[in-house]
Coordinates of C-alpha atoms in Angstrom, one line a residue:
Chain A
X854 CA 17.9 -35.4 9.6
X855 CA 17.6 -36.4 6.1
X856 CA 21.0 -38.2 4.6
X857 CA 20.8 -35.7 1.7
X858 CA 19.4 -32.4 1.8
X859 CA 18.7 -29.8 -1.2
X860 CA 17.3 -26.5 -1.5
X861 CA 13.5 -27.3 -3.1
X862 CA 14.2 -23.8 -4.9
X863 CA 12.4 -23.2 -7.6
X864 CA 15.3 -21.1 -8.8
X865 CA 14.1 -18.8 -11.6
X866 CA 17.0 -17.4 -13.7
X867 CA 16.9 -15.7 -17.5
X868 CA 18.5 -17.5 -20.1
X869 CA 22.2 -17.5 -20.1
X870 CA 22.4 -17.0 -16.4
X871 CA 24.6 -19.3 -14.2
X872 CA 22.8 -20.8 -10.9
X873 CA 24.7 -22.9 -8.7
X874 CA 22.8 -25.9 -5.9
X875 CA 24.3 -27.2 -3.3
X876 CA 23.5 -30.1 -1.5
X877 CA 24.4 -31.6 1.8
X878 CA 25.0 -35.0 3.3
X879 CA 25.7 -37.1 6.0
X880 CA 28.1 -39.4 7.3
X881 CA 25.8 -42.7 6.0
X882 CA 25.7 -41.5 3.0
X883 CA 29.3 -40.3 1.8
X884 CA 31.0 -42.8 -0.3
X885 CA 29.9 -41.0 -4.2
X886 CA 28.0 -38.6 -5.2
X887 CA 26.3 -38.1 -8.5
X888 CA 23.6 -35.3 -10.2
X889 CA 20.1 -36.4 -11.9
X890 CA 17.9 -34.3 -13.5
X891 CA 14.4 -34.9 -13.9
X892 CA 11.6 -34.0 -16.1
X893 CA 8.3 -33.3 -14.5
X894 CA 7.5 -36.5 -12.8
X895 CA 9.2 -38.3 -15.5
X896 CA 12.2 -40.9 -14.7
X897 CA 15.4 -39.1 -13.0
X898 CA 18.5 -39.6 -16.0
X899 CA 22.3 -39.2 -14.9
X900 CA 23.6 -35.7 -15.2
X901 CA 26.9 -36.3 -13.7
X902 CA 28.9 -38.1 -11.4
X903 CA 31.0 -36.0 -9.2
X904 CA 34.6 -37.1 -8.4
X905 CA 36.5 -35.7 -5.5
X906 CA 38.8 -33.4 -7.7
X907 CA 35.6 -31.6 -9.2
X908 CA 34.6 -32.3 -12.6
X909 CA 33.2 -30.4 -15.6
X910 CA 31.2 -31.7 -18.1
X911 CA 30.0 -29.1 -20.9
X912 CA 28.6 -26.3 -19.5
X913 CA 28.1 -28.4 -16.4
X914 CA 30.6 -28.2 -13.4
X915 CA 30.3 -30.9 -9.7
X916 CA 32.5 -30.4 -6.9
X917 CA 32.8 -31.9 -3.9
X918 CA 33.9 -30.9 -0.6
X919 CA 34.5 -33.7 2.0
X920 CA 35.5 -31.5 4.8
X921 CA 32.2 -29.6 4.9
X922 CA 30.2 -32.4 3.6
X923 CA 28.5 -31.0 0.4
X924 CA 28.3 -31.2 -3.2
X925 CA 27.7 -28.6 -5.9
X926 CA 26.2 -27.9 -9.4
X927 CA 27.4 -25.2 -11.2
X928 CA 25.4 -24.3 -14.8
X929 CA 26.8 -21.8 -16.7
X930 CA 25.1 -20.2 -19.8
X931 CA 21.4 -21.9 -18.4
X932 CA 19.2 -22.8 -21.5
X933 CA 15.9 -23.1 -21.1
X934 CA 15.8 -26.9 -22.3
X935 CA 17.9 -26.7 -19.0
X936 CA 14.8 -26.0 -16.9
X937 CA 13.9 -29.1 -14.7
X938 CA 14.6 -30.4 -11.2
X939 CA 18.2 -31.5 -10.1
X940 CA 19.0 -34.3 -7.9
X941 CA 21.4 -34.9 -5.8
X942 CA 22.4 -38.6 -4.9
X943 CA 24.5 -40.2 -2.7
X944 CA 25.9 -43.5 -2.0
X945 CA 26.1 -44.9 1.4
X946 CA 28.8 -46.7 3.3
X947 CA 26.7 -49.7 1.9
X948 CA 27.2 -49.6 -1.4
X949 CA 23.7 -50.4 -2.2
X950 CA 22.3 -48.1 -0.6
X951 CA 21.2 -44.9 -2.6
X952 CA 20.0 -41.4 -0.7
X953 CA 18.0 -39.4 -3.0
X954 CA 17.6 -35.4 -2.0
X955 CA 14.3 -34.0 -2.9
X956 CA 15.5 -32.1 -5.7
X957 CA 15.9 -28.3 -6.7
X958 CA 13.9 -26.6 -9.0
X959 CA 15.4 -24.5 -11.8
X960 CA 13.4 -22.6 -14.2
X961 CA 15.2 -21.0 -17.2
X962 CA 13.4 -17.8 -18.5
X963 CA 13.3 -16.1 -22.0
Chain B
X745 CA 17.6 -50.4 -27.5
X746 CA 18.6 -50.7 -23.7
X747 CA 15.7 -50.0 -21.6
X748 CA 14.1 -50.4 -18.3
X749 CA 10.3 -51.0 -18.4
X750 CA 7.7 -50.9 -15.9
X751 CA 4.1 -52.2 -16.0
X752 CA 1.5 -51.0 -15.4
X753 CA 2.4 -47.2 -15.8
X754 CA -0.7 -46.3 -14.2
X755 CA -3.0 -48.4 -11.9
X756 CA -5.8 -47.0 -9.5
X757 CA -6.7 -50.1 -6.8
X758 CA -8.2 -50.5 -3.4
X759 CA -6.8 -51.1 -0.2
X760 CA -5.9 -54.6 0.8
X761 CA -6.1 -55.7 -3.2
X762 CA -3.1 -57.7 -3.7
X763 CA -0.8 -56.1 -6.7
X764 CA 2.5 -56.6 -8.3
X765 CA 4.5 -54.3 -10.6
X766 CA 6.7 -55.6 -12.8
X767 CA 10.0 -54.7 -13.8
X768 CA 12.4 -55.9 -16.8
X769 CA 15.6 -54.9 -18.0
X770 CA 17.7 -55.8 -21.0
X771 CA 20.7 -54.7 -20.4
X772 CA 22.5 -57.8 -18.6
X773 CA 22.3 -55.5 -15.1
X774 CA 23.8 -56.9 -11.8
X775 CA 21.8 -54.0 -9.5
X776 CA 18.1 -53.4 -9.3
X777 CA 16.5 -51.2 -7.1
X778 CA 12.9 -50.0 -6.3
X779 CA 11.7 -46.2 -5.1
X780 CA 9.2 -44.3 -4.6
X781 CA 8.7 -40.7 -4.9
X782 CA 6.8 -38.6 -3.1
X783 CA 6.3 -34.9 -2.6
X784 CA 8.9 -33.0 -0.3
X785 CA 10.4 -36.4 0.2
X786 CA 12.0 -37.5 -2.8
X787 CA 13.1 -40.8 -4.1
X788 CA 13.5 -43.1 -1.4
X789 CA 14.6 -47.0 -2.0
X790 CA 12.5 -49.5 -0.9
X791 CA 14.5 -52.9 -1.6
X792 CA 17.2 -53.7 -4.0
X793 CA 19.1 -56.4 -5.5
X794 CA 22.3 -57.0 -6.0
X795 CA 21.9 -60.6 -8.3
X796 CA 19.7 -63.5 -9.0
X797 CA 18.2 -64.6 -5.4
X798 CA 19.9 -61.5 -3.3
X799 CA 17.8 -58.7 -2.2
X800 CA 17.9 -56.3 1.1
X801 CA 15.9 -53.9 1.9
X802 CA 16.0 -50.0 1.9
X803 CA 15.1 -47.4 3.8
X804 CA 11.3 -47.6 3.3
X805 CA 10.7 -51.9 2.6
X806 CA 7.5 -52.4 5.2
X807 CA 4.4 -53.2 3.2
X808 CA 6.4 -54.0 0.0
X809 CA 7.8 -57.9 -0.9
X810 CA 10.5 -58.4 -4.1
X811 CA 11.4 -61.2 -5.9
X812 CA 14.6 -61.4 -7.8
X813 CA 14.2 -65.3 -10.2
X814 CA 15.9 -63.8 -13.1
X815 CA 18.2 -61.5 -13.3
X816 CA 16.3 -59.5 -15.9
X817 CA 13.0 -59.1 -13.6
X818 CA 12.6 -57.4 -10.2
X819 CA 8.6 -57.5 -9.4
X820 CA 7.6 -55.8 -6.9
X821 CA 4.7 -57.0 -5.0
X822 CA 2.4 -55.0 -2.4
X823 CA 0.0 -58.0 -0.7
X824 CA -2.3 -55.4 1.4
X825 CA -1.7 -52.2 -0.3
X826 CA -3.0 -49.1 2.0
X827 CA -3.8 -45.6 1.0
X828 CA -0.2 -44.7 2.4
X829 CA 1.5 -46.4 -0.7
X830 CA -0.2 -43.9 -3.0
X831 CA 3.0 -42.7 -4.6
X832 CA 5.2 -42.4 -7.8
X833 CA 7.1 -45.7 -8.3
X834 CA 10.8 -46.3 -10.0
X835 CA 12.7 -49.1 -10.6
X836 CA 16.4 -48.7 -11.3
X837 CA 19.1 -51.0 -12.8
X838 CA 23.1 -50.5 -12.7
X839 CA 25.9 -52.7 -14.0
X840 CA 27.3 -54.3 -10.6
X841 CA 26.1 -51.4 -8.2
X842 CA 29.7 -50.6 -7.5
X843 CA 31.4 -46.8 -8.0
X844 CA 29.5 -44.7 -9.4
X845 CA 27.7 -47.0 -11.9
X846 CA 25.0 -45.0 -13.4
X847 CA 21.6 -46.2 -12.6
X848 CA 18.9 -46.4 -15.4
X849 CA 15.4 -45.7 -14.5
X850 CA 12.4 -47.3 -15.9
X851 CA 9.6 -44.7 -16.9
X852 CA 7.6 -45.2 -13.2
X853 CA 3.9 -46.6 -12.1
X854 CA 1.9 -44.1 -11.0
X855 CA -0.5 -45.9 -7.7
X856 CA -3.0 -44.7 -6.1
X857 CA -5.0 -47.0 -3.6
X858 CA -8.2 -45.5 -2.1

């Protein structure tokens, strides 16, 4: 089993929809959790970290939830300049250690 | 401006070629890291570097050597590339790889060795 796992979507909403991802994780890889977003093939650029309370950012909004072991992405109002793949990260009980889900697709239509 | 760069961006090679891709940031960075990315897989870490002369590897480090002289450059070097390292390549800096430092991405190498 993969540390971190996403739904590879694509997720096709209209402009000014609001999708929600989830992603999961496990045990190794469970000590913070962030959201990147990246540009067809280009480099992946921080979206958000996610603290344990849940934290909004804009239109953005990360929870966490230890007990069941996932994270969430919540975009409300989607743009289409919001159309890209999300990626969930995780860092593992070694700190240096990254786990990278494959990313969800979200497409934002006129 | 603070940046991570990458060279080459693109590079087409043949199997058992020796090749290194270079990485440099200028942002005083503690953490380096190197990925690749590939389809369905996602970005998986190959080694990393936590300063000057410290490195350990990642999940995916067979076939791939790094080199950390200078805290500003994290080459990485492929001495027999095979077919299987065809892939999307990242490297990442962060502060002091601690809490939820944000990691900045250099633009990527595209390989492909046939």
């Amino acid at each position: 089993r993969k540390e971190v796992e996403q739904d590879p979507g694509p997720f096709n909403v209209p402009e000014g929809a609001t999708v929600a991802f989830n992603c999961t994780y496990s045990n190794s890889a469970s000590q913070s959790f962030f959201w990147y977003r990246q540009d067809c093939r280009k480099e992946p650029k921080l979206l958000m970290s996610v603290y344990s309370s849940g934290n909004e950012d804009g239109r953005f909004t990360a929870q966490l939830n230890r007990a069941s072991q996932y994270i969430s992405l919540l975009i409300r109002d989607s743009k289409l300049s919001d159309s890209a793949t999300y990626l969930c990260v995780a860092r593992g009980y070694n700190f240096n250690k990254f786990y990278f889900g494959s990313g969800t697709k979200l497409n934002v239509k006129p | 401006e603070a940046q991570v760069t990458q060279n080459p961006r693109y590079l087409i090679t043949v199997t058992g070629k020796k090749l290194t891709v270079t990485c440099s940031q200028n942002m005083n960075h503690e953490y380096m890291s190197w990925y690749r990315q590939d389809p369905g897989l996602g970005l998986r870490q190959i080694y990393y570097s936590m300063n000057v002369e410290v490195t350990d590897k990642g999940d995916v480090p067979e076939g791939y050597k790094v080199s950390r002289k200078e805290k500003r450059n994290f080459p990485l070097i492929l001495e027999s590339p095979s077919p299987n390292q065809t892939s999307l390549y990242f490297c990442a800096s962060s502060l002091a790889g601690f809490g939820t430092d944000t990691q900045y991405f250099g633009p990527g190498t595209r390989l492909t060795v046939l």
